[in-house]
mmCIF file of C-alpha atoms in Angstrom:
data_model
loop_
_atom_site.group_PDB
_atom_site.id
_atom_site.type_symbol
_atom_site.label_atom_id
_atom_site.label_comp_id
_atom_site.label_asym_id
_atom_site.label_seq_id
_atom_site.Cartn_x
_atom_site.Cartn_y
_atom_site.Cartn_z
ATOM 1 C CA UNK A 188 0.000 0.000 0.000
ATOM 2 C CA UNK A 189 1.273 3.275 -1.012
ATOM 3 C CA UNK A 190 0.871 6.198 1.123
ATOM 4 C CA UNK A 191 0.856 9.677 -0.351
ATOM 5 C CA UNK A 192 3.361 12.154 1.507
ATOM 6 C CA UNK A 193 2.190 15.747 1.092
ATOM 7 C CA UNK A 194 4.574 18.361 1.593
ATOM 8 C CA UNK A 195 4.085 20.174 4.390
ATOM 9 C CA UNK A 196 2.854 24.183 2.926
ATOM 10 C CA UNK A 197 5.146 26.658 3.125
ATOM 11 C CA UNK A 198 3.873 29.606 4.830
ATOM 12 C CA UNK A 199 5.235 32.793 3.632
ATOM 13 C CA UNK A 200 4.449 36.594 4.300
ATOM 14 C CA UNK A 201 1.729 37.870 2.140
ATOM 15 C CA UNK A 202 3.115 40.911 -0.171
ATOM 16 C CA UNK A 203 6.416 42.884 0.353
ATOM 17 C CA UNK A 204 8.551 42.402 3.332
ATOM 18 C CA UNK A 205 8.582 46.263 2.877
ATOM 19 C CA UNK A 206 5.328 47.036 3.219
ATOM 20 C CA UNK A 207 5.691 45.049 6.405
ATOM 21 C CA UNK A 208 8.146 47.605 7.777
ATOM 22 C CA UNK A 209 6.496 50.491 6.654
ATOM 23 C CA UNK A 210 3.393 49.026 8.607
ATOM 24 C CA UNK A 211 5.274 48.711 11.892
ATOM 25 C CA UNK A 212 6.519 52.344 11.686
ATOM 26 C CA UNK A 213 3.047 53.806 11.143
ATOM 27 C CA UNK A 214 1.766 51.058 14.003
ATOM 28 C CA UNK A 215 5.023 52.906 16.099
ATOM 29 C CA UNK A 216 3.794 56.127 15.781
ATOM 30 C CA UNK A 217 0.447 55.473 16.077
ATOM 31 C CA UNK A 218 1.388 53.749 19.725
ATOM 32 C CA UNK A 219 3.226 56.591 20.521
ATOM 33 C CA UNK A 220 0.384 59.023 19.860
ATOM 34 C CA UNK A 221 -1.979 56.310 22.122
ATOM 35 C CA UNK A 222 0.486 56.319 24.571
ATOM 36 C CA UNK A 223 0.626 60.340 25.080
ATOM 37 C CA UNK A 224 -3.578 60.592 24.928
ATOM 38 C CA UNK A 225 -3.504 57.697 28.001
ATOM 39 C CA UNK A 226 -1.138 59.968 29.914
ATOM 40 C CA UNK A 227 -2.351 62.826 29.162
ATOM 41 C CA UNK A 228 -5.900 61.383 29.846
ATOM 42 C CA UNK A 229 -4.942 60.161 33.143
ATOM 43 C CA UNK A 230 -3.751 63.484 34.379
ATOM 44 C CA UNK A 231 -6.892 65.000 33.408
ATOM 45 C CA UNK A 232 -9.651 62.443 33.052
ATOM 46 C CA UNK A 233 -12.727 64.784 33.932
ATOM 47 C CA UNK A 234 -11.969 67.039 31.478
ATOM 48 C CA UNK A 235 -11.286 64.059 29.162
ATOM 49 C CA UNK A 236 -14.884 62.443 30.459
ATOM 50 C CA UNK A 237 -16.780 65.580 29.598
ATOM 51 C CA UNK A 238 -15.533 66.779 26.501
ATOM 52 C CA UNK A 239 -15.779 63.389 24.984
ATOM 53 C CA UNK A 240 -19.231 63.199 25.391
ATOM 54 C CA UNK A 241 -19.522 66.088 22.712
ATOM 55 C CA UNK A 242 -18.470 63.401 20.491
ATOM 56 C CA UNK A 243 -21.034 61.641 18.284
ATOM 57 C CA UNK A 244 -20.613 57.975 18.807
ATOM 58 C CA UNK A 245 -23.179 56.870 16.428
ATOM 59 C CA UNK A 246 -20.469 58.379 13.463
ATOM 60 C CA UNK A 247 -17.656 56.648 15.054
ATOM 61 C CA UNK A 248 -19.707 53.369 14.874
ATOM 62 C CA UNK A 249 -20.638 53.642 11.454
ATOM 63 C CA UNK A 250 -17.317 54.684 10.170
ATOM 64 C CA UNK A 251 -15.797 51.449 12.288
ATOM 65 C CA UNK A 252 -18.361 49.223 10.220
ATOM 66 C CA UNK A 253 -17.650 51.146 7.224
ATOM 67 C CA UNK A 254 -13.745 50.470 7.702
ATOM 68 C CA UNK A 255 -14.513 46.978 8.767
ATOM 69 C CA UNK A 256 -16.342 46.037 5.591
ATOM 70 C CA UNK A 257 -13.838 47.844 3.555
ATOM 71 C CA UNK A 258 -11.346 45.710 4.941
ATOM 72 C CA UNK A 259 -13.785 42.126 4.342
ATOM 73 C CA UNK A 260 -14.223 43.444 0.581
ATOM 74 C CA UNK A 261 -10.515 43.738 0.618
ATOM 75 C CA UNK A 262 -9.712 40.100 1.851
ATOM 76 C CA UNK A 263 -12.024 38.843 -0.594
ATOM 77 C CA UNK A 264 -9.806 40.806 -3.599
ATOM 78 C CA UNK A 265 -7.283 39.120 -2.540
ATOM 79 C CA UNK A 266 -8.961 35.590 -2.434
ATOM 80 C CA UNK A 267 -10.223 36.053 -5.574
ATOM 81 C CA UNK A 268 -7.378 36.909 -6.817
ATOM 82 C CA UNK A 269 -5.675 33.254 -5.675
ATOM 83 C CA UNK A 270 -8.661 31.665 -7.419
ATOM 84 C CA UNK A 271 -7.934 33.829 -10.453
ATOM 85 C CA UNK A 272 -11.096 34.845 -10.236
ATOM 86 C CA UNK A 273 -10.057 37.918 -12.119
ATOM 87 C CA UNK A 274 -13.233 39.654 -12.771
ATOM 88 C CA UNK A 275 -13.810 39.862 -8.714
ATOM 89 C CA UNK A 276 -10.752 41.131 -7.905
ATOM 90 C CA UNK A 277 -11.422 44.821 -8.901
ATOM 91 C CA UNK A 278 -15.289 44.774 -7.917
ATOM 92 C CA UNK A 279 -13.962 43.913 -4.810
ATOM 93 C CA UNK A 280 -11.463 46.612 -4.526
ATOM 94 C CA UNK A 281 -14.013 49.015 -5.628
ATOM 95 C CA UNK A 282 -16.419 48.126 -2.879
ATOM 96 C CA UNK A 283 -13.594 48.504 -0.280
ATOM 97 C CA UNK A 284 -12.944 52.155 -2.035
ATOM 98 C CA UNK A 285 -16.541 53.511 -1.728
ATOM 99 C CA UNK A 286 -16.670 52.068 1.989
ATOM 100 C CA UNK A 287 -13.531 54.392 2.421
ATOM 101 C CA UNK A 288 -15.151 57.021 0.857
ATOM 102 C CA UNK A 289 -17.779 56.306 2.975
ATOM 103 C CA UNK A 290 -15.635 56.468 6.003
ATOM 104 C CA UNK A 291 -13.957 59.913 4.612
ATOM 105 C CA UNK A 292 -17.471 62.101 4.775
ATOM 106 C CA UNK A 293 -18.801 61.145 7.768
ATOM 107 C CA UNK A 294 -15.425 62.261 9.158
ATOM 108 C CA UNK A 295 -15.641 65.618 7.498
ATOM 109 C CA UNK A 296 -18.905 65.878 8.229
ATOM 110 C CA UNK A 297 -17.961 65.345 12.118
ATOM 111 C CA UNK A 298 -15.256 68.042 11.283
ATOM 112 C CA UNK A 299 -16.901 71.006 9.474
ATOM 113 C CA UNK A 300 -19.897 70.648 12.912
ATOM 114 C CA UNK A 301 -16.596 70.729 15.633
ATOM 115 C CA UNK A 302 -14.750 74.117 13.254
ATOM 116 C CA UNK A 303 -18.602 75.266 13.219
ATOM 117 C CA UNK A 304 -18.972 75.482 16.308
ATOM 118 C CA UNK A 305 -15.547 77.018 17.193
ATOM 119 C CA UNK A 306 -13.425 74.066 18.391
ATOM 120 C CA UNK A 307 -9.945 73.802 17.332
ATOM 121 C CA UNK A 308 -6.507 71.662 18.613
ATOM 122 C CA UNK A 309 -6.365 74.734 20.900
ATOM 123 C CA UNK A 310 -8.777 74.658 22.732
ATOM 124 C CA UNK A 311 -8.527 72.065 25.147
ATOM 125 C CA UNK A 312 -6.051 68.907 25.583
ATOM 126 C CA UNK A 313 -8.985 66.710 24.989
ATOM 127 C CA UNK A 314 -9.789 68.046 20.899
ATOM 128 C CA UNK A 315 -5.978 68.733 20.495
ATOM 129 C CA UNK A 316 -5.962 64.963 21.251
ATOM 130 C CA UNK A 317 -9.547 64.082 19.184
ATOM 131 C CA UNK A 318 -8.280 66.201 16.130
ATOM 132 C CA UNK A 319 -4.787 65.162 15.640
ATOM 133 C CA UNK A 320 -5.168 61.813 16.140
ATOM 134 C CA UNK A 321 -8.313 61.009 13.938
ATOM 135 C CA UNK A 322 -6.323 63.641 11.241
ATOM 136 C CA UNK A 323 -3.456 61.319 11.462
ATOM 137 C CA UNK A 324 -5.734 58.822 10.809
ATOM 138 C CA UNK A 325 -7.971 60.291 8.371
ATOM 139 C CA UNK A 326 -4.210 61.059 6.155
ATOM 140 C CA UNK A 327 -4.333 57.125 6.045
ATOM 141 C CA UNK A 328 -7.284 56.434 5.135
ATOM 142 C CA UNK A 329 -6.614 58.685 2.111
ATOM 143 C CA UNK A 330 -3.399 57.449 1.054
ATOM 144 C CA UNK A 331 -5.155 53.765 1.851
ATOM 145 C CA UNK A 332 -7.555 55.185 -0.743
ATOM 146 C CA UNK A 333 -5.040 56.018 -3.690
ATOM 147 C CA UNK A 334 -3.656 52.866 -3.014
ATOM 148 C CA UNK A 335 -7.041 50.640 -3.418
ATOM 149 C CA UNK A 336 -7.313 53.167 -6.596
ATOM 150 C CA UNK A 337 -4.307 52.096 -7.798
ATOM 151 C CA UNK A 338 -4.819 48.144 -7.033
ATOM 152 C CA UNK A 339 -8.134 48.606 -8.822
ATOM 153 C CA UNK A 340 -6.700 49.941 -12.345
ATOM 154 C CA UNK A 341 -4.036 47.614 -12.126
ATOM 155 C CA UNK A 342 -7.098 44.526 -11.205
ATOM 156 C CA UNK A 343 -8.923 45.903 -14.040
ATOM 157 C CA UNK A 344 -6.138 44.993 -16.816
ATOM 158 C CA UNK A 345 -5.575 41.117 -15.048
ATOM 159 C CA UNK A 346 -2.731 42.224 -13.167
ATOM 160 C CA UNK A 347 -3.222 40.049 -10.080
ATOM 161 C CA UNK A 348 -4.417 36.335 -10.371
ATOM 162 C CA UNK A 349 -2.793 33.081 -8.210
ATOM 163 C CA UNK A 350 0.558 34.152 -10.347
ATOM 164 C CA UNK A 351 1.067 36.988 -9.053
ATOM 165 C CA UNK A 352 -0.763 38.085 -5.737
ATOM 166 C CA UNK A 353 1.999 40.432 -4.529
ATOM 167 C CA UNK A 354 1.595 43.930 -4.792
ATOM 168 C CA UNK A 355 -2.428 43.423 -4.078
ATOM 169 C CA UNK A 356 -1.273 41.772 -0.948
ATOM 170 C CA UNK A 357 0.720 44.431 -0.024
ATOM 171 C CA UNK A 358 -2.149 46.864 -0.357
ATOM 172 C CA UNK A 359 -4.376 45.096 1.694
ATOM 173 C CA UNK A 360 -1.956 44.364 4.243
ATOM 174 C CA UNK A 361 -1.734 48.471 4.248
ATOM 175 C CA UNK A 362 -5.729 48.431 4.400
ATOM 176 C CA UNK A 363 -6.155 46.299 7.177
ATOM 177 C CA UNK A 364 -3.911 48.350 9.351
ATOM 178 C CA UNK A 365 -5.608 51.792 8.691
ATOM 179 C CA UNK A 366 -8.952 49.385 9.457
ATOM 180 C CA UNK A 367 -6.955 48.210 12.489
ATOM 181 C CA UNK A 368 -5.624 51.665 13.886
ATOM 182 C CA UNK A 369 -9.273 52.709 13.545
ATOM 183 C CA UNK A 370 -10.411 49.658 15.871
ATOM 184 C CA UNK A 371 -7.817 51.159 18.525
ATOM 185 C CA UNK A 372 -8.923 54.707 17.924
ATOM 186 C CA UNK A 373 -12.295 54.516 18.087
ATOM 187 C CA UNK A 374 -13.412 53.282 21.732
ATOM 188 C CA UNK A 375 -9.892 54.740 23.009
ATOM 189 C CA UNK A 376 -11.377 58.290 21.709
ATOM 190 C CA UNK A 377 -14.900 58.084 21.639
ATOM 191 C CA UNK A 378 -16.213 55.502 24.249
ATOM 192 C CA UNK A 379 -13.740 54.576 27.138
ATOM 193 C CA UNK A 380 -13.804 56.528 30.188
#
């Protein structure tokens, strides 16, 4: 009786050891800037606790599902793409585009009512904290955004498929951490107190 000896896989880091690096610099500075809003938090967590209830939680929600479904139309880009399913591959990248989109006007609608009504990074610790750190993050969702736009024209002319999975995986793996930073932002901004 012959027995069939499968090679065990070889697991291997999905896209560009670069991107990887770039990823844990951003996810550095990121910690950096959670680090400084705990401190600073915990030296003044009343003023923290009342100004953070002028915060709409309701747009923080929805742009956390938004970002969160971006991300799931992402991963499936990427399967599709090692099923060479080649027509899915930029539908999917599209749908993770609009939910960033999506993500991008609730935030400046959240925006234009905070400069409406006055508020700025000076007036209080609390919205230098709220407005740096969810512009920082906003910046990434943009350049997340040119790089899904980019993925997409390059999906559209059969550029990824199981040969060549690479540079998609690379942008997702850049996705998922502006989806991930968001995850961390979110209740560490809006809802813990």
């Amino acid at each position: 009786m012959n027995t069939l000896v499968v090679p065990p896989a070889i697991k291997r880091l999905p896209g560009d050891l670069a991107i990887w690096f770039f990823i844990l610099a951003e996810l550095l500075a990121f910690a950096v800037f959670f680090a400084a809003y705990a401190f600073s938090r915990a030296r003044n967590v009343e003023l923290f606790n009342l100004y953070q209830q002028t915060l709409d939680r309701n747009a923080g929600a929805l742009n956390t599902v938004l970002l969160i479904t971006g991300s799931w139309f992402v991963v499936r880009a990427v399967q599709a793409a090692h099923r060479d399913d080649i027509k899915a591959v930029p539908r999917n990248i599209l749908f993770g585009f609009v939910c960033g989109g999506g993500f991008l006007i609730v935030k400046v609608f959240e925006y234009a009512e905070k400069f409406g009504a006055g508020i700025s990074m000076s007036t209080n610790t609390f919205y230098m904290f709220y407005i740096s750190l969810t512009f920082f993050h906003f910046m990434h969702v943009i350049l997340g955004m040119v790089i899904l736009a980019i993925l997409w024209f390059q999906a559209r002319n059969g550029a990824y498929g199981a040969h060549n999975a690479h540079g998609l995986e690379s942008g997702a793996a850049y996705w998922h951490m502006v989806d991930l930073l968001w995850i961390v932002l979110f209740p560490l901004v809006y809802v813990m107190r």
